[in-house]
Coordinates of C-alpha atoms in Angstrom, one line a residue:
Chain A
M29 CA 16.2 53.2 -35.2
S30 CA 16.3 52.9 -31.4
N31 CA 12.7 51.6 -31.4
V32 CA 13.7 48.9 -33.9
V33 CA 16.6 47.9 -31.8
S34 CA 14.5 47.8 -28.6
M35 CA 12.0 45.5 -30.2
M36 CA 14.4 42.7 -31.1
T37 CA 17.0 40.7 -29.2
R38 CA 20.6 40.6 -30.0
A39 CA 20.3 36.9 -31.1
E40 CA 17.6 37.7 -33.6
V41 CA 19.7 40.4 -35.2
D42 CA 22.8 38.2 -35.3
E43 CA 20.7 35.5 -36.9
A44 CA 19.5 37.9 -39.5
A45 CA 23.1 38.7 -40.3
V46 CA 24.0 35.0 -40.6
V47 CA 20.9 34.3 -42.7
P48 CA 20.7 37.5 -44.9
H49 CA 17.7 36.2 -47.0
D50 CA 14.6 34.3 -46.2
D51 CA 13.5 32.6 -49.3
W52 CA 10.2 30.7 -49.2
R53 CA 11.8 28.1 -51.5
D54 CA 14.0 27.0 -48.7
W55 CA 10.9 26.2 -46.5
V56 CA 9.5 24.3 -49.4
T57 CA 12.7 22.3 -49.7
L58 CA 12.4 21.5 -46.0
T59 CA 9.2 19.6 -46.7
K60 CA 10.9 17.2 -49.1
P61 CA 8.7 17.9 -52.1
R62 CA 9.8 14.9 -54.2
V63 CA 8.9 12.5 -51.3
M64 CA 5.7 14.4 -50.8
S65 CA 4.6 14.0 -54.4
L66 CA 4.8 10.2 -54.1
V67 CA 3.1 10.3 -50.7
V68 CA 0.2 12.4 -52.2
F69 CA 0.0 10.2 -55.2
T70 CA -0.3 6.9 -53.2
G71 CA -2.7 8.6 -50.8
L72 CA -4.9 9.8 -53.7
V73 CA -5.0 6.3 -55.1
G74 CA -6.1 5.0 -51.7
L75 CA -8.9 7.6 -51.7
I76 CA -9.9 6.7 -55.3
V77 CA -10.1 2.9 -54.8
A78 CA -12.0 3.2 -51.6
P79 CA -15.7 2.2 -51.8
G80 CA -18.2 5.0 -51.3
H81 CA -18.2 8.7 -52.2
I82 CA -16.4 11.7 -50.7
N83 CA -17.3 15.3 -51.4
P84 CA -14.6 16.7 -53.7
V85 CA -13.9 19.6 -51.3
L86 CA -13.4 17.2 -48.4
G87 CA -11.4 14.8 -50.6
L88 CA -9.1 17.8 -51.6
A89 CA -8.8 18.8 -48.0
A90 CA -7.8 15.2 -47.1
I91 CA -5.1 15.1 -49.8
L92 CA -3.9 18.6 -48.7
A93 CA -3.6 17.2 -45.1
I94 CA -1.6 14.2 -46.3
A95 CA 0.7 16.6 -48.2
I96 CA 1.1 18.8 -45.2
G97 CA 1.7 15.8 -42.9
S98 CA 4.4 14.5 -45.2
G99 CA 6.0 17.9 -45.3
A100 CA 5.9 18.1 -41.5
A101 CA 7.6 14.8 -41.1
G102 CA 10.3 15.8 -43.7
A103 CA 11.0 19.1 -41.8
I104 CA 11.3 17.4 -38.4
N105 CA 13.6 14.7 -40.1
M106 CA 15.8 17.5 -41.5
W107 CA 15.9 19.2 -38.1
Y108 CA 17.0 15.9 -36.4
D109 CA 19.5 14.9 -39.1
H110 CA 21.1 18.2 -39.8
D111 CA 24.4 17.1 -38.2
I112 CA 24.8 14.1 -40.5
D113 CA 23.1 15.8 -43.5
R114 CA 26.1 18.1 -43.9
L115 CA 28.4 15.1 -44.3
M116 CA 26.7 13.6 -47.3
R117 CA 26.8 15.0 -50.8
R118 CA 23.1 14.1 -51.4
T119 CA 22.0 16.1 -48.4
A120 CA 24.6 18.8 -47.8
G121 CA 22.7 21.2 -49.9
R122 CA 19.6 21.1 -47.7
P123 CA 18.5 24.4 -46.1
I124 CA 19.8 23.6 -42.5
P125 CA 23.3 22.4 -43.4
M126 CA 23.6 25.3 -45.8
G127 CA 22.8 27.7 -42.9
L128 CA 19.7 29.0 -44.6
I129 CA 17.2 28.0 -41.9
A130 CA 17.9 27.7 -38.2
P131 CA 17.4 24.1 -36.8
N132 CA 14.9 25.2 -34.2
D133 CA 12.9 27.1 -36.8
A134 CA 12.7 24.0 -38.9
L135 CA 11.5 22.0 -35.8
G136 CA 8.8 24.6 -35.0
F137 CA 7.7 24.6 -38.6
G138 CA 7.4 20.8 -38.6
I139 CA 5.5 20.7 -35.3
I140 CA 3.0 23.3 -36.5
L141 CA 2.5 21.6 -39.8
S142 CA 1.9 18.2 -38.1
G143 CA -0.8 19.6 -35.9
A144 CA -2.4 21.5 -38.8
S145 CA -2.4 18.4 -41.0
V146 CA -3.9 16.0 -38.4
G147 CA -6.5 18.7 -37.4
L148 CA -7.4 19.4 -41.0
I149 CA -8.0 15.7 -42.0
G150 CA -9.9 15.0 -38.8
L151 CA -12.3 17.9 -39.2
A152 CA -12.7 17.4 -43.0
T153 CA -13.2 13.6 -43.0
N154 CA -12.9 11.5 -39.8
W155 CA -10.6 10.8 -36.8
V156 CA -9.6 7.3 -38.0
A157 CA -7.9 9.0 -41.0
A158 CA -6.4 11.6 -38.6
F159 CA -5.1 8.9 -36.3
V160 CA -3.4 7.0 -39.1
L161 CA -1.9 10.3 -40.4
A162 CA -0.6 11.1 -36.9
L163 CA 0.8 7.6 -36.6
S164 CA 2.6 7.8 -39.9
I165 CA 4.2 11.1 -38.9
A166 CA 5.2 9.7 -35.5
F167 CA 6.5 6.5 -37.2
Y168 CA 8.7 8.4 -39.6
V169 CA 10.0 10.8 -37.0
G170 CA 10.2 8.7 -33.9
I171 CA 10.8 5.1 -35.1
Y172 CA 12.7 5.7 -38.3
T173 CA 14.6 9.0 -37.9
M174 CA 15.3 9.1 -34.2
W175 CA 15.5 5.4 -33.3
L176 CA 16.4 3.1 -36.2
K177 CA 18.2 5.1 -38.8
R178 CA 21.6 5.5 -36.9
R179 CA 21.4 2.1 -35.0
T180 CA 20.5 -0.7 -37.3
P181 CA 21.0 -1.8 -41.0
M182 CA 17.3 -2.8 -40.8
N183 CA 16.5 0.9 -40.5
I184 CA 14.8 1.1 -43.9
V185 CA 13.0 -2.2 -43.6
I186 CA 11.0 -1.2 -40.5
G187 CA 11.2 2.6 -41.1
G188 CA 9.9 2.1 -44.6
A189 CA 6.5 1.4 -43.2
A190 CA 6.1 5.2 -42.7
G191 CA 6.0 5.8 -46.4
A192 CA 3.4 2.9 -46.8
F193 CA 0.7 4.6 -44.7
P194 CA -0.8 7.1 -47.3
P195 CA -3.1 4.6 -49.1
L196 CA -4.5 3.7 -45.6
I197 CA -5.1 7.3 -44.9
G198 CA -6.8 8.0 -48.2
W199 CA -9.0 4.9 -47.8
A200 CA -9.9 5.8 -44.2
A201 CA -10.8 9.3 -45.2
V202 CA -13.6 7.9 -47.4
T203 CA -14.7 4.9 -45.4
G204 CA -13.9 5.7 -41.8
H205 CA -12.2 2.4 -41.4
I206 CA -9.2 0.3 -42.6
G207 CA -9.9 -2.3 -45.3
M208 CA -8.0 -5.3 -46.7
L209 CA -7.1 -3.7 -50.0
P210 CA -5.3 -0.7 -48.4
L211 CA -3.5 -3.1 -46.1
L212 CA -2.2 -5.0 -49.1
M213 CA -1.2 -1.6 -50.7
F214 CA 0.7 -0.9 -47.4
A215 CA 2.4 -4.3 -47.7
I216 CA 3.4 -3.7 -51.3
T217 CA 4.9 -0.3 -50.6
F218 CA 6.6 -1.8 -47.4
L219 CA 8.3 -4.5 -49.5
W220 CA 9.1 -2.1 -52.3
T221 CA 11.0 0.4 -50.0
P222 CA 14.1 -1.7 -49.1
P223 CA 15.2 -2.6 -52.6
H224 CA 14.4 0.9 -53.7
F225 CA 16.7 2.5 -51.1
W226 CA 19.3 -0.2 -51.1
S227 CA 19.8 0.3 -54.9
L228 CA 20.4 4.0 -54.1
A229 CA 22.6 3.1 -51.2
L230 CA 24.8 0.9 -53.3
Y231 CA 26.1 3.8 -55.4
I232 CA 26.2 6.4 -52.6
E233 CA 27.6 3.9 -50.1
T234 CA 30.7 5.9 -49.2
D235 CA 28.5 8.9 -48.1
Y236 CA 26.5 6.8 -45.7
E237 CA 29.8 5.4 -44.2
L238 CA 31.1 8.9 -43.8
A239 CA 28.0 9.9 -41.8
G240 CA 28.1 6.7 -39.8
I241 CA 24.7 5.4 -40.9
P242 CA 24.6 1.6 -40.9
M243 CA 22.9 1.3 -44.3
L244 CA 23.1 -2.3 -45.5
P245 CA 26.0 -1.8 -48.0
V246 CA 28.0 -0.2 -45.2
S247 CA 27.3 -2.8 -42.4
A248 CA 26.9 -6.0 -44.4
G249 CA 28.7 -5.1 -47.6
P250 CA 27.5 -4.8 -51.2
R251 CA 27.3 -8.6 -51.8
E252 CA 24.7 -9.1 -49.1
T253 CA 22.8 -6.0 -50.2
R254 CA 22.6 -7.3 -53.8
R255 CA 21.2 -10.6 -52.4
Q256 CA 18.6 -8.8 -50.3
I257 CA 17.5 -6.7 -53.2
L258 CA 16.9 -9.8 -55.2
L259 CA 15.1 -11.6 -52.3
Y260 CA 12.8 -8.6 -51.7
S261 CA 11.9 -8.4 -55.4
L262 CA 11.0 -12.1 -55.4
V263 CA 8.7 -11.6 -52.4
L264 CA 7.2 -8.4 -53.9
L265 CA 5.8 -10.1 -57.0
P266 CA 3.4 -12.6 -55.3
V267 CA 2.4 -10.1 -52.7
S268 CA 1.6 -7.5 -55.4
L269 CA -0.7 -10.1 -57.1
L270 CA -2.7 -10.8 -53.9
P271 CA -5.3 -8.0 -54.6
T272 CA -6.4 -9.8 -57.8
V273 CA -6.0 -13.3 -56.3
L274 CA -8.3 -12.3 -53.4
G275 CA -10.8 -10.6 -55.7
L276 CA -10.1 -7.1 -54.3
A277 CA -8.7 -5.8 -57.6
G278 CA -9.4 -6.9 -61.2
R279 CA -7.5 -8.4 -64.1
T280 CA -6.3 -5.0 -65.4
Y281 CA -4.4 -4.5 -62.2
G282 CA -3.3 -8.2 -62.0
V283 CA -1.7 -8.1 -65.5
V284 CA 0.1 -4.8 -64.9
A285 CA 1.4 -6.0 -61.5
L286 CA 2.7 -9.2 -63.0
L287 CA 4.6 -7.5 -65.8
L288 CA 6.0 -4.8 -63.5
G289 CA 7.0 -7.4 -60.9
I290 CA 8.8 -9.5 -63.6
G291 CA 10.6 -6.3 -64.7
F292 CA 11.6 -5.6 -61.1
I293 CA 13.1 -9.1 -60.7
I294 CA 15.0 -8.7 -64.0
H295 CA 16.5 -5.4 -62.7
A296 CA 17.3 -7.0 -59.3
L297 CA 18.9 -10.0 -61.0
A298 CA 21.2 -7.5 -62.9
V299 CA 22.1 -5.9 -59.6
F300 CA 22.8 -9.3 -58.1
R301 CA 25.1 -10.4 -61.0
D302 CA 27.0 -7.1 -61.0
Q303 CA 29.9 -8.4 -58.8
A304 CA 33.5 -8.1 -59.7
D305 CA 34.9 -9.9 -56.6
G306 CA 33.9 -11.8 -53.5
A307 CA 33.0 -8.6 -51.6
G308 CA 30.4 -7.8 -54.2
T309 CA 32.1 -4.7 -55.7
S310 CA 30.4 -3.5 -58.9
A311 CA 32.0 -4.5 -62.2
L312 CA 29.9 -2.0 -64.2
N313 CA 30.3 1.2 -62.2
D314 CA 26.9 0.5 -60.4
R315 CA 25.0 1.1 -63.6
P316 CA 22.6 -1.9 -62.8
A317 CA 21.9 -0.4 -59.3
R318 CA 21.2 3.1 -60.9
R319 CA 18.8 1.4 -63.4
A320 CA 17.1 -0.5 -60.6
F321 CA 16.6 2.6 -58.6
R322 CA 15.0 4.5 -61.5
Y323 CA 12.9 1.4 -62.4
S324 CA 11.6 1.1 -58.8
L325 CA 10.2 4.6 -59.0
F326 CA 8.6 3.7 -62.3
Y327 CA 7.3 0.5 -60.8
L328 CA 5.5 2.1 -57.9
T329 CA 4.0 4.9 -60.0
V330 CA 2.6 2.6 -62.6
L331 CA 1.4 0.0 -60.1
Y332 CA -0.6 2.6 -58.2
L333 CA -1.9 4.0 -61.5
A334 CA -3.1 0.4 -62.3
F335 CA -4.9 0.3 -58.9
A336 CA -6.8 3.6 -59.8
V337 CA -7.5 2.5 -63.4
D338 CA -8.7 -0.9 -62.3
A339 CA -11.1 0.6 -59.8
W340 CA -12.4 3.0 -62.5
V341 CA -12.9 0.1 -64.9
R342 CA -14.7 -2.0 -62.3
T343 CA -17.1 0.7 -61.2
S344 CA -17.9 2.0 -64.7
Chain B
M4 CA 31.3 50.4 -17.1
T5 CA 30.9 51.0 -20.8
D6 CA 32.0 47.4 -21.4
E7 CA 28.6 46.2 -20.2
F8 CA 26.8 47.7 -23.2
P9 CA 26.8 45.6 -26.4
P10 CA 28.3 47.2 -29.5
P11 CA 25.7 49.1 -31.6
I12 CA 23.9 47.0 -34.2
P13 CA 25.0 47.9 -37.8
P14 CA 22.1 49.4 -39.9
D15 CA 22.5 46.7 -42.6
Q16 CA 21.8 44.0 -40.0
I17 CA 18.7 45.8 -38.8
A18 CA 17.5 46.2 -42.4
A19 CA 18.1 42.5 -43.0
F20 CA 16.2 41.6 -39.8
K21 CA 13.3 43.8 -40.7
A22 CA 13.1 42.4 -44.3
K23 CA 13.2 38.9 -43.0
R24 CA 10.5 39.5 -40.3
R25 CA 8.3 41.2 -42.9
G26 CA 8.6 38.2 -45.2
R27 CA 7.7 35.8 -42.5
N28 CA 4.8 37.8 -41.3
L29 CA 3.4 38.0 -44.8
A30 CA 3.9 34.2 -45.4
L31 CA 2.1 33.6 -42.0
L32 CA -0.8 35.9 -43.0
I33 CA -1.2 34.1 -46.3
A34 CA -1.1 30.7 -44.6
L35 CA -3.7 31.7 -42.0
L36 CA -6.0 33.2 -44.6
A37 CA -5.7 30.0 -46.7
F38 CA -6.5 27.8 -43.7
A39 CA -9.5 30.0 -42.8
A40 CA -10.8 29.6 -46.4
I41 CA -10.3 25.8 -46.3
F42 CA -12.0 25.4 -42.9
Y43 CA -14.8 27.7 -44.1
A44 CA -15.3 25.5 -47.2
I45 CA -15.1 22.3 -45.0
A46 CA -17.7 23.7 -42.6
M47 CA -20.1 24.6 -45.5
V48 CA -19.8 21.2 -47.0
R49 CA -20.3 19.3 -43.7
M50 CA -23.2 21.4 -42.7
G51 CA -24.8 20.8 -46.2
Q52 CA -24.4 17.1 -45.7
N53 CA -26.2 17.2 -42.3
L54 CA -29.2 19.1 -43.8

């Protein structure tokens, strides 16, 4: 017994008392698996549509690196935001606010995963892909989480770029450079992110206010948010058609993008019209915003599937 | 003089600490072995490409 005691510090034992279990699932939660699944999916599509061939083992390593990099950014984000996470219903159940993982452990975990992901993709494919992956992690942590999120209502507009990097990484992993098509995929995801998050922010608005985050519905009000969602959906449609217009994607993709874009505008219009008063308060208990949020997830998934199917159709 | 010594650590806390450390060590071992396997596979493929 005395040997055991002599091998540990008092702080370690106290921490063990505070955190009686160490469940691996808490560490998985720290990596934001739902965000990770979308990141992996868009990264995989970037890899599929890229011209050329990649060995399946190296391709798998690249996708694994993108997943680890996304998890790393999520863990560091949860470390930095744990003070405000405990104030919002959506995030209060995360491992750090729940007292299941110590903040510094989460930070260490995130830093190690960041290094591992960048090293892995660099050694498996090339250092252009590694650089873009490192940039995306730095952007999400440094630009979005630490700089913009608590300071400006434009947080999600600029910070959203972090989530748009994966197709660039997948493409660079195969080709070793950045092409026009992944840049357009970046632009599409970049323009998709604000209406996606603002739809969510409309119906969890009070939580953001409580945490002091200047999300658009908090700082500019629901009326302006509804207008911005509509504006972004109107810009998103022509930009999403550019790959076909420029001859970088085929008609299969073009038709799907057109239909999906029209659907997005219809949902955005419903959100815009859902105003009971001059302030833009919802008349329908934010049902249109909830539908728009769910549709935005469907939109991005099917759009990227269309990119992959289109590339397969064109090459076979 | 006796006030300078911290109170003894309860056995249940020590057991909790040991269980937690064992779990983390095991997870670290698995992660390291997985990484070694991945890097081995990558090295084999890349060397094969250079032949």
